[in-house]
Amino acid sequence: MTTLNAEYWNNRYQNNNTPWDANRITTPLKTYIDQLTDKTLKILVPGAGNAHEAAYLYDNGFNNVWVCDWAEQAIEQFKVNHPDFPKDQLICGDFFEIQETFDLMIEQTFFCAMSPSLRPQYAQKVAQLLKPKGKLVGLLFDVIFSKEGPPFGGTKAEYEAYFESYFSTIVFEESYNSIAPRAGKELFMILQKE
Ligand SMILES: C[S@@+](CC[C@H](N)C(=O)[O-])C[C@H]1O[C@@H](n2cnc3c(N)ncnc32)[C@H](O)[C@@H]1O
């Protein structure tokens, strides 16, 4: 079984082997972000890779946006592609070691990239990183893949079980505006803390 450590991911960026990268913000996240009015929200994009969501947020006036990825190559590429983005809001390190709090976290092919054994820990960490009333918003696969991951798929029932003890509002809906390769295969998720 492949060890999904920082070196593994860094090599994938170095070799341009990044088929998950949509090369732009995806439609469901763009639609969600476009209806946000509070530009002061402190927002984290974890496992961000080329971080198109963070760039989109920043370009649209959300200045308190943070990027986390442990693949150095991804963070360096992001700096080159987005020279105006504040460097002190780029966390090149392990998501599970972040010690900040946020109003909103954006999920886009990070959860599915980790070993499923880490899912309970992911739910706990997200809950720890969010302020009261904070939200985790994004996309999770609604499919069980036949090939070994990453990506690793799952079901709504499985996901609900991870999150229900930390979040008072849990919405998973079939995504109606996914990008073409993911159409019919993902859930749009909104989780909110008490
Ligand atoms: C499949 S990629 C998705 C990247 C990006 N979200 C996208 O949609 O293009 C998964 C990313 O999660 C990062 N990652 C995995 N585990 C991580 C961890 N524990 N801490 C920080 N980043 C991590 C990898 O380096 C990789 O960039």
Short mmCIF file of C-alpha atoms and ligand atoms in Angstrom, two decimals:
data_model
loop_
_atom_site.label_atom_id
_atom_site.label_comp_id
_atom_site.label_asym_id
_atom_site.label_seq_id
_atom_site.Cartn_x
_atom_site.Cartn_y
_atom_site.Cartn_z
CA MET A 1 0.00 0.00 0.00
CA THR A 2 1.32 3.46 -0.93
CA THR A 3 2.40 5.68 1.95
CA LEU A 4 0.48 8.92 1.45
CA ASN A 5 3.01 11.20 3.09
CA ALA A 6 4.22 14.69 2.15
CA GLU A 7 6.97 13.23 -0.04
CA TYR A 8 4.45 11.19 -2.05
CA TRP A 9 2.34 14.29 -2.75
CA ASN A 10 5.32 16.53 -3.39
CA ASN A 11 6.59 14.07 -6.03
CA ARG A 12 3.22 14.16 -7.74
CA TYR A 13 3.42 17.94 -8.10
CA GLN A 14 7.05 17.74 -9.22
CA ASN A 15 6.09 15.20 -11.90
CA ASN A 16 2.97 17.14 -12.94
CA ASN A 17 0.94 14.03 -12.10
CA THR A 18 -2.08 15.89 -10.71
CA PRO A 19 -5.20 14.59 -12.50
CA TRP A 20 -7.43 15.83 -9.64
CA ASP A 21 -6.58 19.45 -10.39
CA ALA A 22 -9.54 21.16 -12.08
CA ASN A 23 -7.24 24.06 -13.07
CA ARG A 24 -9.83 26.55 -11.85
CA ILE A 25 -12.35 26.92 -9.06
CA THR A 26 -15.08 24.29 -9.47
CA THR A 27 -18.66 25.42 -10.14
CA PRO A 28 -20.22 24.24 -6.85
CA LEU A 29 -17.64 26.14 -4.79
CA LYS A 30 -17.80 29.22 -7.00
CA THR A 31 -21.59 29.26 -6.62
CA TYR A 32 -21.30 28.95 -2.84
CA ILE A 33 -18.61 31.62 -2.53
CA ASP A 34 -20.43 34.05 -4.81
CA GLN A 35 -23.34 34.29 -2.35
CA LEU A 36 -21.13 35.07 0.66
CA THR A 37 -21.37 38.69 1.74
CA ASP A 38 -19.05 38.85 4.77
CA LYS A 39 -15.61 39.49 3.29
CA THR A 40 -13.99 39.46 6.75
CA LEU A 41 -14.47 35.70 7.20
CA LYS A 42 -11.30 33.87 8.16
CA ILE A 43 -11.19 30.99 5.69
CA LEU A 44 -8.94 27.92 5.46
CA VAL A 45 -8.43 25.80 2.36
CA PRO A 46 -6.72 22.63 3.66
CA GLY A 47 -4.94 20.15 1.39
CA ALA A 48 -5.22 22.96 -1.09
CA GLY A 49 -2.74 21.91 -3.79
CA ASN A 50 -2.80 24.65 -6.42
CA ALA A 51 -5.48 26.30 -4.27
CA HIS A 52 -7.74 27.71 -6.98
CA GLU A 53 -10.42 28.31 -4.32
CA ALA A 54 -8.05 30.41 -2.20
CA ALA A 55 -6.99 32.45 -5.24
CA TYR A 56 -10.63 32.98 -6.22
CA LEU A 57 -11.55 34.08 -2.70
CA TYR A 58 -8.62 36.46 -2.47
CA ASP A 59 -9.29 37.96 -5.90
CA ASN A 60 -12.88 38.57 -4.80
CA GLY A 61 -12.02 40.59 -1.72
CA PHE A 62 -11.70 37.91 0.97
CA ASN A 63 -8.36 38.94 2.45
CA ASN A 64 -8.28 36.58 5.42
CA VAL A 65 -7.83 33.39 3.41
CA TRP A 66 -5.35 30.72 4.45
CA VAL A 67 -3.87 27.88 2.41
CA CYS A 68 -2.48 24.67 3.89
CA ASP A 69 -0.62 21.93 2.06
CA TRP A 70 2.36 19.86 3.08
CA ALA A 71 3.66 19.50 -0.49
CA GLU A 72 6.32 22.19 -0.78
CA GLN A 73 6.13 22.15 -4.55
CA ALA A 74 2.43 23.04 -4.48
CA ILE A 75 3.01 25.97 -2.13
CA GLU A 76 5.98 27.22 -4.17
CA GLN A 77 3.92 26.98 -7.39
CA PHE A 78 1.12 28.91 -5.70
CA LYS A 79 3.54 31.69 -4.71
CA VAL A 80 4.72 31.99 -8.31
CA ASN A 81 1.18 31.96 -9.74
CA HIS A 82 -0.21 34.36 -7.13
CA PRO A 83 2.58 36.74 -6.13
CA ASP A 84 0.17 39.16 -4.40
CA PHE A 85 -1.31 36.54 -2.03
CA PRO A 86 0.02 37.13 1.53
CA LYS A 87 2.90 34.70 2.13
CA ASP A 88 2.19 34.54 5.87
CA GLN A 89 -1.20 32.98 5.03
CA LEU A 90 0.46 30.02 3.32
CA ILE A 91 0.96 27.10 5.71
CA CYS A 92 3.38 24.55 4.28
CA GLY A 93 2.80 21.77 6.80
CA ASP A 94 0.55 19.09 8.19
CA PHE A 95 -3.13 19.99 8.42
CA PHE A 96 -3.39 17.99 11.66
CA GLU A 97 -0.88 20.32 13.32
CA ILE A 98 -2.60 23.63 12.57
CA GLN A 99 -3.37 25.57 15.75
CA GLU A 100 -5.55 28.46 14.52
CA THR A 101 -9.28 28.93 14.35
CA PHE A 102 -11.40 29.76 11.31
CA ASP A 103 -14.94 30.80 10.40
CA LEU A 104 -15.06 28.68 7.26
CA MET A 105 -13.15 25.76 5.80
CA ILE A 106 -13.38 24.70 2.17
CA GLU A 107 -13.17 21.00 1.25
CA GLN A 108 -12.12 20.02 -2.26
CA THR A 109 -10.52 16.57 -2.86
CA PHE A 110 -8.54 16.67 0.40
CA PHE A 111 -10.69 14.29 2.47
CA CYS A 112 -10.75 11.74 -0.36
CA ALA A 113 -6.97 11.92 -0.77
CA MET A 114 -6.20 10.71 2.75
CA SER A 115 -6.28 7.15 3.98
CA PRO A 116 -9.87 6.41 5.12
CA SER A 117 -8.42 5.39 8.49
CA LEU A 118 -7.83 9.13 9.11
CA ARG A 119 -11.45 10.16 8.55
CA PRO A 120 -12.50 10.18 12.22
CA GLN A 121 -9.40 12.28 12.98
CA TYR A 122 -10.24 14.66 10.11
CA ALA A 123 -13.74 15.25 11.52
CA GLN A 124 -12.34 15.91 14.99
CA LYS A 125 -9.64 18.26 13.66
CA VAL A 126 -12.09 20.25 11.53
CA ALA A 127 -14.32 20.68 14.58
CA GLN A 128 -11.32 21.85 16.61
CA LEU A 129 -10.26 24.38 13.95
CA LEU A 130 -13.68 25.95 13.51
CA LYS A 131 -14.98 28.75 15.71
CA PRO A 132 -18.49 28.49 17.19
CA LYS A 133 -20.97 28.66 14.27
CA GLY A 134 -18.05 27.92 11.92
CA LYS A 135 -18.69 25.90 8.78
CA LEU A 136 -17.05 23.20 6.71
CA VAL A 137 -18.31 23.50 3.15
CA GLY A 138 -17.32 21.54 0.09
CA LEU A 139 -17.52 18.36 -1.90
CA LEU A 140 -17.15 14.69 -1.04
CA PHE A 141 -17.35 11.77 -3.44
CA ASP A 142 -20.62 9.86 -3.44
CA VAL A 143 -19.20 6.74 -5.00
CA ILE A 144 -17.15 3.70 -4.01
CA PHE A 145 -14.24 3.43 -6.44
CA SER A 146 -13.26 0.00 -7.72
CA LYS A 147 -9.55 0.90 -7.86
CA GLU A 148 -7.52 1.47 -4.72
CA GLY A 149 -7.20 5.20 -3.90
CA PRO A 150 -6.41 7.94 -3.74
CA PRO A 151 -9.06 9.03 -4.34
CA PHE A 152 -11.00 7.04 -1.75
CA GLY A 153 -14.77 7.26 -2.07
CA GLY A 154 -17.58 6.78 0.41
CA THR A 155 -21.25 7.24 1.15
CA LYS A 156 -23.42 9.85 2.82
CA ALA A 157 -24.21 7.46 5.70
CA GLU A 158 -20.53 6.85 6.33
CA TYR A 159 -19.72 10.60 6.29
CA GLU A 160 -22.63 11.47 8.59
CA ALA A 161 -21.29 9.03 11.17
CA TYR A 162 -17.94 10.87 11.32
CA PHE A 163 -19.41 14.34 11.69
CA GLU A 164 -22.61 13.97 13.72
CA SER A 165 -21.01 14.27 17.14
CA TYR A 166 -19.33 17.60 16.32
CA PHE A 167 -21.82 19.47 14.14
CA SER A 168 -25.39 20.58 14.81
CA THR A 169 -26.24 21.20 11.15
CA ILE A 170 -25.31 18.53 8.66
CA VAL A 171 -26.37 18.80 5.02
CA PHE A 172 -25.19 16.46 2.28
CA GLU A 173 -26.97 16.97 -1.01
CA GLU A 174 -26.34 15.51 -4.42
CA SER A 175 -24.31 18.20 -6.17
CA TYR A 176 -26.33 19.61 -9.09
CA ASN A 177 -23.56 21.68 -10.68
CA SER A 178 -20.43 19.52 -10.49
CA ILE A 179 -17.73 19.82 -13.13
CA ALA A 180 -18.33 17.32 -15.94
CA PRO A 181 -15.93 14.53 -14.86
CA ARG A 182 -17.50 14.47 -11.37
CA ALA A 183 -21.16 14.92 -12.37
CA GLY A 184 -23.44 12.57 -10.46
CA LYS A 185 -20.56 11.41 -8.27
CA GLU A 186 -20.36 13.97 -5.51
CA LEU A 187 -22.20 15.43 -2.56
CA PHE A 188 -22.24 19.09 -1.62
CA MET A 189 -21.70 19.34 2.12
CA ILE A 190 -22.46 22.09 4.61
CA LEU A 191 -21.62 21.34 8.24
CA GLN A 192 -22.04 23.95 10.96
CA LYS A 193 -20.94 23.90 14.58
CA GLU A 194 -23.21 24.99 17.44
C1 LIG B 1 -5.78 15.19 -4.30
S1 LIG B 1 -4.87 16.58 -3.80
C2 LIG B 1 -6.10 17.87 -3.87
C3 LIG B 1 -5.51 19.24 -3.98
C4 LIG B 1 -6.55 20.37 -4.16
N1 LIG B 1 -7.50 20.40 -3.07
C5 LIG B 1 -7.27 20.25 -5.47
O1 LIG B 1 -8.49 20.00 -5.48
O2 LIG B 1 -6.62 20.42 -6.52
C6 LIG B 1 -4.69 16.32 -2.05
C7 LIG B 1 -3.79 17.34 -1.40
O3 LIG B 1 -3.80 17.17 0.01
C8 LIG B 1 -2.48 17.38 0.49
N2 LIG B 1 -2.39 16.70 1.80
C9 LIG B 1 -2.63 15.40 2.07
N3 LIG B 1 -2.50 15.15 3.38
C10 LIG B 1 -2.15 16.35 3.96
C11 LIG B 1 -1.89 16.74 5.30
N4 LIG B 1 -1.97 15.88 6.33
N5 LIG B 1 -1.58 18.02 5.53
C12 LIG B 1 -1.51 18.92 4.51
N6 LIG B 1 -1.76 18.60 3.23
C13 LIG B 1 -2.07 17.33 2.96
C14 LIG B 1 -1.59 16.82 -0.58
O4 LIG B 1 -0.28 17.34 -0.51
C15 LIG B 1 -2.33 17.23 -1.83
O5 LIG B 1 -1.91 18.49 -2.31
#
